[in-house]
PDB file of C-alpha atoms in Angstrom:
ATOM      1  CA  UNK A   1      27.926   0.494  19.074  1.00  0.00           C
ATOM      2  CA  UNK A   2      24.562  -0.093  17.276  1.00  0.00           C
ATOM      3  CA  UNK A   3      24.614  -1.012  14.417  1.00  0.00           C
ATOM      4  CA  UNK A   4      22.648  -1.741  10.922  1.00  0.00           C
ATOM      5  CA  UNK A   5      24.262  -4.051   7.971  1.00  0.00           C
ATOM      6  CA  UNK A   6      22.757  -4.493   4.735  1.00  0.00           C
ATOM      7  CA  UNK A   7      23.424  -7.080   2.034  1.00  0.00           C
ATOM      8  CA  UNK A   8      24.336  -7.305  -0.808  1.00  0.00           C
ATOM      9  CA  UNK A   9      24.948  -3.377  -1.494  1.00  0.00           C
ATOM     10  CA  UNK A  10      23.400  -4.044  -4.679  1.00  0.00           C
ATOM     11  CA  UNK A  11      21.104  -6.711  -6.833  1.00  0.00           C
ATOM     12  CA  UNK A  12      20.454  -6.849 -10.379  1.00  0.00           C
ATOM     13  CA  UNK A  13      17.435  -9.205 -11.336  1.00  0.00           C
ATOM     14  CA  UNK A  14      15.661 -10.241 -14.492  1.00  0.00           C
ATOM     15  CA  UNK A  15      11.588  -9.207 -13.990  1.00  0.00           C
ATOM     16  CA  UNK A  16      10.004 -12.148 -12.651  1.00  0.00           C
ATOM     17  CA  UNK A  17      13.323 -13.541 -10.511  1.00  0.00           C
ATOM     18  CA  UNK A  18      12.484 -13.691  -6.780  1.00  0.00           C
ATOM     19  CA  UNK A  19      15.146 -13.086  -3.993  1.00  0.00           C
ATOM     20  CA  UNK A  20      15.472 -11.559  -1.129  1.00  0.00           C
ATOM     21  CA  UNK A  21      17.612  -8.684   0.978  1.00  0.00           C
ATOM     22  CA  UNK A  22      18.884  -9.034   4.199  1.00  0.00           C
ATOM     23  CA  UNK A  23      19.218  -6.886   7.112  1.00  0.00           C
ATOM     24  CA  UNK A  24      21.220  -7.527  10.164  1.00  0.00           C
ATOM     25  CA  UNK A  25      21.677  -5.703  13.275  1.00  0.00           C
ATOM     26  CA  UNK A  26      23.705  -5.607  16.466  1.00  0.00           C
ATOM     27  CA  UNK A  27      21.717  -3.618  18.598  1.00  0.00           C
ATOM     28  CA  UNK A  28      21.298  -2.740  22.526  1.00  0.00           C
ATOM     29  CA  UNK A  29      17.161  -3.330  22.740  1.00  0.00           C
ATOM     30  CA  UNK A  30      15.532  -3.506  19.272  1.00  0.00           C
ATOM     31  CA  UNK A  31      12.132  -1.502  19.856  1.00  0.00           C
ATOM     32  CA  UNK A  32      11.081  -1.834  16.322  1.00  0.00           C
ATOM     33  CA  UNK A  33      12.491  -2.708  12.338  1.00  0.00           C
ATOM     34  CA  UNK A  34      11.594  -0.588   9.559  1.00  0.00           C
ATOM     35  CA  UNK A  35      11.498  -0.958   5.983  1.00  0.00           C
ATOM     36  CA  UNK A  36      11.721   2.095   3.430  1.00  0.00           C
ATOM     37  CA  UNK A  37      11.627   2.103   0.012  1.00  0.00           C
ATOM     38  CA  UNK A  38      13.935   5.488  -2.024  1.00  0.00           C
ATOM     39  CA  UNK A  39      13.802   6.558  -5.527  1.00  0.00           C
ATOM     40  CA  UNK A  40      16.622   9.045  -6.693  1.00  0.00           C
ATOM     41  CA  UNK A  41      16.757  12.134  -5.081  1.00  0.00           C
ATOM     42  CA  UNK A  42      13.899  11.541  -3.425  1.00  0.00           C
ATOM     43  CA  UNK A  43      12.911  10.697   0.721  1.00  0.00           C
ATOM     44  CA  UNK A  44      12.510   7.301   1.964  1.00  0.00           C
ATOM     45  CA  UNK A  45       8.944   5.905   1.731  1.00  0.00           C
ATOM     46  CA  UNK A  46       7.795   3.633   4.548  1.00  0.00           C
ATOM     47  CA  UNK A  47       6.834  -0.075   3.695  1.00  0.00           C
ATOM     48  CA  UNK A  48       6.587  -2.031   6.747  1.00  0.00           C
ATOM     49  CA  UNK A  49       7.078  -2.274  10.594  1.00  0.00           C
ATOM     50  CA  UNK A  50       7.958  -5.220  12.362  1.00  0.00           C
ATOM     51  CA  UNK A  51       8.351  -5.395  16.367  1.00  0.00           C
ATOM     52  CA  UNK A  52       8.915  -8.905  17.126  1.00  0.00           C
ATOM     53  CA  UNK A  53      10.655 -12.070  16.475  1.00  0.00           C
ATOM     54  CA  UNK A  54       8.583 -14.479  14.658  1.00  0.00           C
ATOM     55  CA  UNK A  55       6.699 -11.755  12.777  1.00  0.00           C
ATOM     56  CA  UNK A  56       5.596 -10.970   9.269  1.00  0.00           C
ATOM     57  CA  UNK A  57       4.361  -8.500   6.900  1.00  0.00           C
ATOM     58  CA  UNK A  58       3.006  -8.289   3.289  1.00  0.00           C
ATOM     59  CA  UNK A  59       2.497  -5.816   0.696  1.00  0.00           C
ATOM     60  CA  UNK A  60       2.119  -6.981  -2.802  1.00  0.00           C
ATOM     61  CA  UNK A  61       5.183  -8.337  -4.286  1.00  0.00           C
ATOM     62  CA  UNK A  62       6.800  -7.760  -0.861  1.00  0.00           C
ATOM     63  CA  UNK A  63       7.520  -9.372   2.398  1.00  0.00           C
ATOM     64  CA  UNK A  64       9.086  -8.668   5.644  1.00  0.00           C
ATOM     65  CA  UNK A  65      10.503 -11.111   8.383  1.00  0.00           C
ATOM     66  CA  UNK A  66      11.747 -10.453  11.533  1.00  0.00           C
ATOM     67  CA  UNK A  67      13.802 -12.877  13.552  1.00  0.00           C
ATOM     68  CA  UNK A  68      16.323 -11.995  16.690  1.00  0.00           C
ATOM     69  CA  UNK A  69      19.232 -11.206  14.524  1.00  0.00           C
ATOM     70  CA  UNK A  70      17.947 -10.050  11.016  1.00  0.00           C
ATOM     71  CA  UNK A  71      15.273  -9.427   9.011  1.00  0.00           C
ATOM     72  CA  UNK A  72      14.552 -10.550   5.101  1.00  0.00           C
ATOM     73  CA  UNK A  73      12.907  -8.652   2.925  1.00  0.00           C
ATOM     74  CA  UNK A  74      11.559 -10.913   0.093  1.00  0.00           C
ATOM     75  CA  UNK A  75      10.341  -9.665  -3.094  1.00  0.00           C
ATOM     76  CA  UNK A  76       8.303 -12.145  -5.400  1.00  0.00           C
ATOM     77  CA  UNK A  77       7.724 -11.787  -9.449  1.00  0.00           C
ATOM     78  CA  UNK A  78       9.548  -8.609  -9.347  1.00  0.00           C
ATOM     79  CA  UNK A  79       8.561  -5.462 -11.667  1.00  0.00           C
ATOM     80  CA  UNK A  80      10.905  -2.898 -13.400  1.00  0.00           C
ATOM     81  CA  UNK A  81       8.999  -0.235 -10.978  1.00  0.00           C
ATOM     82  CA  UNK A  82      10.607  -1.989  -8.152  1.00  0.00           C
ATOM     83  CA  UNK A  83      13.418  -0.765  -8.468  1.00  0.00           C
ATOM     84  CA  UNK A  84      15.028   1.476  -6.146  1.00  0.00           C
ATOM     85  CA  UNK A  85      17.091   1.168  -3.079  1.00  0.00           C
ATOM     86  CA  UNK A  86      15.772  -0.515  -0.177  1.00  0.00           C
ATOM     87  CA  UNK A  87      16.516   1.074   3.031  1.00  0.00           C
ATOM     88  CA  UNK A  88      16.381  -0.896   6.872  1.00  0.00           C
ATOM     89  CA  UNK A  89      16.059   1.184  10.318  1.00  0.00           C
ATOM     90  CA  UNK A  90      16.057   0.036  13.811  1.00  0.00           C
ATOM     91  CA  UNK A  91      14.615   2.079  16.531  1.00  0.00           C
ATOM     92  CA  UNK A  92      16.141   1.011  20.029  1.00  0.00           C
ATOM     93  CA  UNK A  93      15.303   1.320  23.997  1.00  0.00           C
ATOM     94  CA  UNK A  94      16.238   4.999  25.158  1.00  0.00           C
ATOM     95  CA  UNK A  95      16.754   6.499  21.958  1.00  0.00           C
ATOM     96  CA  UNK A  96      14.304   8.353  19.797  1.00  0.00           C
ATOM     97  CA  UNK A  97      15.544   8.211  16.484  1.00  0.00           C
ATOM     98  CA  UNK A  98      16.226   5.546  13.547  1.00  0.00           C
ATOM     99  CA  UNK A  99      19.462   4.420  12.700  1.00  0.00           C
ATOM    100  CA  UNK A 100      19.466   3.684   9.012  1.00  0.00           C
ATOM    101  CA  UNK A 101      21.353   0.674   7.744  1.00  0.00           C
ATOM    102  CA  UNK A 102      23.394   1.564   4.141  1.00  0.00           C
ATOM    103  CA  UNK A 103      20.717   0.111   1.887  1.00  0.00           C
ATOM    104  CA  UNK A 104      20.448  -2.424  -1.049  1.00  0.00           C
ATOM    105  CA  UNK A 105      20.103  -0.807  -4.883  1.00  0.00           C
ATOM    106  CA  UNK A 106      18.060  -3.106  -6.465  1.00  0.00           C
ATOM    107  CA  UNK A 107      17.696  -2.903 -10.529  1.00  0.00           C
ATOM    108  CA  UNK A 108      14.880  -5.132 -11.971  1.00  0.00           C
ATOM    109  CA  UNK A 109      15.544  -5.642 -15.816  1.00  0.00           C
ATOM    110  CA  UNK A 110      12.448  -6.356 -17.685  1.00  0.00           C
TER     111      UNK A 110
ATOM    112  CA  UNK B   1      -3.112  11.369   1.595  1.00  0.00           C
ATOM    113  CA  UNK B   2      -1.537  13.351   4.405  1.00  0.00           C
ATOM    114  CA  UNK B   3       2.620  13.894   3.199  1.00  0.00           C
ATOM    115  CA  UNK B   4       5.527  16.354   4.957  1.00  0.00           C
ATOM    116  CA  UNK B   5       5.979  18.656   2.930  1.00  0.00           C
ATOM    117  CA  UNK B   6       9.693  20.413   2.734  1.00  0.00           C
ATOM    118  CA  UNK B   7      10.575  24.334   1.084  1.00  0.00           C
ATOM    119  CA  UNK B   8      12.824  24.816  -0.829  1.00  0.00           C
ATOM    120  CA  UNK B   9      13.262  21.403  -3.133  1.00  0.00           C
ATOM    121  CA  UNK B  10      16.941  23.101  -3.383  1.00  0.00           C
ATOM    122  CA  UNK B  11      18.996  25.620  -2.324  1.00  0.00           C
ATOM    123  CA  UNK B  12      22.711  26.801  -3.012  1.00  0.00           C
ATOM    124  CA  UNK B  13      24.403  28.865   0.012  1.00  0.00           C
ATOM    125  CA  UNK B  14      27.761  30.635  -0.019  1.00  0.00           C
ATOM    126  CA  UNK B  15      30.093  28.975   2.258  1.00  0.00           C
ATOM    127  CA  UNK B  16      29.672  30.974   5.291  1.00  0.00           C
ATOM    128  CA  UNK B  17      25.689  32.063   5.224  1.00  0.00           C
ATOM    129  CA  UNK B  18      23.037  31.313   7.141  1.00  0.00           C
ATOM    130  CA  UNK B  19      20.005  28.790   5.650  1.00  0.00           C
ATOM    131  CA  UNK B  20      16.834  28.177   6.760  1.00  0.00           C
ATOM    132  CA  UNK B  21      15.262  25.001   6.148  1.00  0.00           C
ATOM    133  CA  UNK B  22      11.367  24.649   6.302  1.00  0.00           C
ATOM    134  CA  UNK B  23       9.013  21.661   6.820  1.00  0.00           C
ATOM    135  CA  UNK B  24       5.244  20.949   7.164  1.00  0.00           C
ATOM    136  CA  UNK B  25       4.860  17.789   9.095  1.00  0.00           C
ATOM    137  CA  UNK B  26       1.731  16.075   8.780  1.00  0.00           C
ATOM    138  CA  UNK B  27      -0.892  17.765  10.960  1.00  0.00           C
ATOM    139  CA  UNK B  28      -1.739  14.914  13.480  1.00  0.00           C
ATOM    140  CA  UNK B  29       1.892  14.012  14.182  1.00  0.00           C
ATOM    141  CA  UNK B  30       3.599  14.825  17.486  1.00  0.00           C
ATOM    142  CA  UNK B  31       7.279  13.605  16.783  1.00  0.00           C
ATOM    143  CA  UNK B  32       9.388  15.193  14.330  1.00  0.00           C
ATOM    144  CA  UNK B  33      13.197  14.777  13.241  1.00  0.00           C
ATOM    145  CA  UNK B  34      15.375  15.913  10.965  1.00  0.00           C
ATOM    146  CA  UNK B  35      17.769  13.818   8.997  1.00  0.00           C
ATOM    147  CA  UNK B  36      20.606  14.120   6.306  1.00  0.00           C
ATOM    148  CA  UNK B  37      22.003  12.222   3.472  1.00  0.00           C
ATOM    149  CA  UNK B  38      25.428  12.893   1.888  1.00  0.00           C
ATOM    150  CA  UNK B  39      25.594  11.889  -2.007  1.00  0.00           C
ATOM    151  CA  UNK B  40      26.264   8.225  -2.054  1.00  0.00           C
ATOM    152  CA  UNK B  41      25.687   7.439   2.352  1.00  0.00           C
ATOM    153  CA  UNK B  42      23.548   6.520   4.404  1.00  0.00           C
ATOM    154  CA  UNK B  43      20.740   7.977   6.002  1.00  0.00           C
ATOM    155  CA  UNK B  44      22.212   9.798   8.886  1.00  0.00           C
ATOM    156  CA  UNK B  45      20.123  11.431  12.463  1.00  0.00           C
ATOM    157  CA  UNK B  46      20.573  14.566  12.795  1.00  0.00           C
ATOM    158  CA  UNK B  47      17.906  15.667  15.627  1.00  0.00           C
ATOM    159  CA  UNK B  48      14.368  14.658  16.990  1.00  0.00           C
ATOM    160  CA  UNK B  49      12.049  16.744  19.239  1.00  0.00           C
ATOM    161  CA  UNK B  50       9.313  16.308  20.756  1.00  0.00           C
ATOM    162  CA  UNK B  51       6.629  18.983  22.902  1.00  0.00           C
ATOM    163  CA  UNK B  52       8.941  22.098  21.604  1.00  0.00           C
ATOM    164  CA  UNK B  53      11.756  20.316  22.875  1.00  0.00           C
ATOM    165  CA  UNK B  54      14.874  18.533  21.733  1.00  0.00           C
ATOM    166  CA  UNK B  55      14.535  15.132  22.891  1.00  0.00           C
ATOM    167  CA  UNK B  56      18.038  13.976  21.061  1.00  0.00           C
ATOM    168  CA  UNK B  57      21.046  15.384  19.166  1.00  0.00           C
ATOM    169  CA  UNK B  58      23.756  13.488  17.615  1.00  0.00           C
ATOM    170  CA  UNK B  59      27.500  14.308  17.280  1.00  0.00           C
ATOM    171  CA  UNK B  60      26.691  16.507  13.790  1.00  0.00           C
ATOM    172  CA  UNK B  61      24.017  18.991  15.599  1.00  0.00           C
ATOM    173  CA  UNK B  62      26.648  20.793  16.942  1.00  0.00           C
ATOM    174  CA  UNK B  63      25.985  24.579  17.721  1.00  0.00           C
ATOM    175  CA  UNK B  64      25.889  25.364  14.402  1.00  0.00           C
ATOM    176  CA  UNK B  65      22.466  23.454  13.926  1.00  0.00           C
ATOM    177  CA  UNK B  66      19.182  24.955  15.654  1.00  0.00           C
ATOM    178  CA  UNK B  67      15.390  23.433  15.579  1.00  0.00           C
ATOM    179  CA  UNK B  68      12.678  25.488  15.989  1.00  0.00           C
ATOM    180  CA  UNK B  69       8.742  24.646  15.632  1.00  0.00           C
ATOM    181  CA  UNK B  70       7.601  28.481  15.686  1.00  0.00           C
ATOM    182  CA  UNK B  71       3.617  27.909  14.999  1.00  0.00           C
ATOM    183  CA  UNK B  72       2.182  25.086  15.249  1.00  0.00           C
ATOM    184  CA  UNK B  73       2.713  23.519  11.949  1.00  0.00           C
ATOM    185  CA  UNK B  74       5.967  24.548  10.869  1.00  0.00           C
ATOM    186  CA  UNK B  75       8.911  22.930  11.628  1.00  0.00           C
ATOM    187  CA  UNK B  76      12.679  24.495  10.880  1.00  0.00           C
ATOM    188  CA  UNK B  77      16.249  23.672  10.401  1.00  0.00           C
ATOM    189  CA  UNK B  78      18.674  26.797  10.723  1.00  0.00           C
ATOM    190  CA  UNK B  79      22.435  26.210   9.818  1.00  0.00           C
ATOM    191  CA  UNK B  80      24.254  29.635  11.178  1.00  0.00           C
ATOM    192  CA  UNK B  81      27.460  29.080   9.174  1.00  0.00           C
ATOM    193  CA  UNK B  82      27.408  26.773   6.488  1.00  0.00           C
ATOM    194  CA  UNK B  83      30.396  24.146   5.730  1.00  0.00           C
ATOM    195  CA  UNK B  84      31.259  22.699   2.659  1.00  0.00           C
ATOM    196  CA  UNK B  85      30.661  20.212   4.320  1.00  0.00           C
ATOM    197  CA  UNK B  86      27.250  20.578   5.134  1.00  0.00           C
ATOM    198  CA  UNK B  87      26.257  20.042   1.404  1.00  0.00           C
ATOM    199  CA  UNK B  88      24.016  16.970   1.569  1.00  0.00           C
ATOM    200  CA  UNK B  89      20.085  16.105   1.260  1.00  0.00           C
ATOM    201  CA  UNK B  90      18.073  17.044   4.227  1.00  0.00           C
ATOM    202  CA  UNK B  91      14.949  15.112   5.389  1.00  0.00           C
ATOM    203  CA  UNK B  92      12.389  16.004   7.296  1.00  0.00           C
ATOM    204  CA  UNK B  93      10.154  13.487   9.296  1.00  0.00           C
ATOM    205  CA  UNK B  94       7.251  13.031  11.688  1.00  0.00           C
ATOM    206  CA  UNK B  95       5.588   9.878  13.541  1.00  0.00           C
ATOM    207  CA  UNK B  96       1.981  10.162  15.201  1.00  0.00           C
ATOM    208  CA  UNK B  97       2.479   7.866  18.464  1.00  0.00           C
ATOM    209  CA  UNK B  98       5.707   7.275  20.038  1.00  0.00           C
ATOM    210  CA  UNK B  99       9.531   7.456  18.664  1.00  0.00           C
ATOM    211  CA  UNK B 100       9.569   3.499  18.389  1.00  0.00           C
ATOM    212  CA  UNK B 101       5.999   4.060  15.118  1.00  0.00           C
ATOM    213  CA  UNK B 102       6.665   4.514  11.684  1.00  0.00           C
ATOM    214  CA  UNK B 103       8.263   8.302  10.963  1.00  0.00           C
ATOM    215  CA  UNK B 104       6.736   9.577   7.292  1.00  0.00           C
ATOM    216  CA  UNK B 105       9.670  11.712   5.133  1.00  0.00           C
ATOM    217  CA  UNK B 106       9.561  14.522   3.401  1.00  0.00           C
ATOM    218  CA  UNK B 107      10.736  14.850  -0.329  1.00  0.00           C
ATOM    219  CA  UNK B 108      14.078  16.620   0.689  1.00  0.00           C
ATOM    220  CA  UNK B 109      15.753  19.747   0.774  1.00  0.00           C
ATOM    221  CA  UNK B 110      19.165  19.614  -1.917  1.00  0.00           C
ATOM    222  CA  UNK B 111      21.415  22.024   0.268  1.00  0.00           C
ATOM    223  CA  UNK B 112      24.669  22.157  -2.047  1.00  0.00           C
ATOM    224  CA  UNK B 113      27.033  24.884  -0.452  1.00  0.00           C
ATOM    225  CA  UNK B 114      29.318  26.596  -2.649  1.00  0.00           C
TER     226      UNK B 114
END
């Protein structure tokens, strides 16, 4: 079965303290890894697509890495206003949908 | 920017009645999906569809679920019979390319049946 694991399930920081999450799948054909930012009671808001092993993307404080088992997502200096939970999705071969790992609450103290 | 926009922000349903749940996708996009999240879960698939078809269902859509795309910018979700169970957040989504491109939410419908 395919699936999506995210760690740790939550992370407390001080502002300023870098670290990183960690997604890891088990999947039959990764097509593409996703990276989604959610506030509270609001919808997931996209941050970054990766497709291959090897690559990378950046966005500010953030960065995504893709490599044939997991991906990292590595945030540097961190901000109070980053804080929300971090949410990974795979797309695979033959399906057409995204299967959402559990996501990572982060809390950034200032 | 272009967003998906979703009607109502929340709704509470007798146990038993019929909702309809209403979304905007963003005008260029030709993929759309709908998605739930129970209180405290994960993101869960419900449906995705494609050319005013379903292109995949999981194990929730059951009959009880329907999609519809009746003009060409809305974009529904009909529960006949609502569950208890069915009480959840409800996300729509659309992508512009191909399944495997990044899919842009919606803010949510609260569905809390009572």
């Amino acid at each position: 079965e395919d699936q999506v694991t995210q760690s740790p399930e939550a992370l407390r920081l001080q502002e300023g303290e870098s670290s990183s999450l960690n997604c890891s799948y088990t999947v039959s054909g990764l097509r593409g890894l996703f990276w989604y930012r959610q506030d509270p009671g609001k919808g997931p808001e996209f941050l970054f697509t990766l497709y291959s092993a090897g690559e990378e993307k950046e966005k500010e404080r953030l960065k995504a890495t893709l490599t044939k088992k997991e991906s990292f997502l590595h945030i540097t200096a961190p901000k109070p206003e980053d804080s929300a939970t971090y949410l990974c999705a795979v797309t695979i071969q033959g399906a057409q949908k995204l299967v959402f790992g559990q996501g990572t609450r982060l809390t950034i103290n200032p | 920017e272009p967003e998906v926009t979703q009607t109502p922000s929340h709704q509470v349903t007798q146990m038993g009645q019929e909702v309809i749940l209403r979304c905007v996708p963003i005008s260029n996009h030709l993929y759309f999906y709908w998605y739930r999240q129970i209180l405290g879960q994960k993101v869960e698939f419900l449906v995705s569809f494609y050319n005013n078809e379903i292109s995949e269902k999981s194990e929730i859509f059951d009959d009880q679920f329907s999609v519809e795309r009746p003009d060409g910018s809305n974009f529904t979700l009909k529960i006949r019979s609502t569950k208890l169970e069915d009480s959840a957040m409800y996300f729509c989504a659309s992508s512009r390319l191909s399944w495997n491109t990044e899919a842009f939410f919606g803010q949510g419908t609260r569905l809390t049946v009572v």
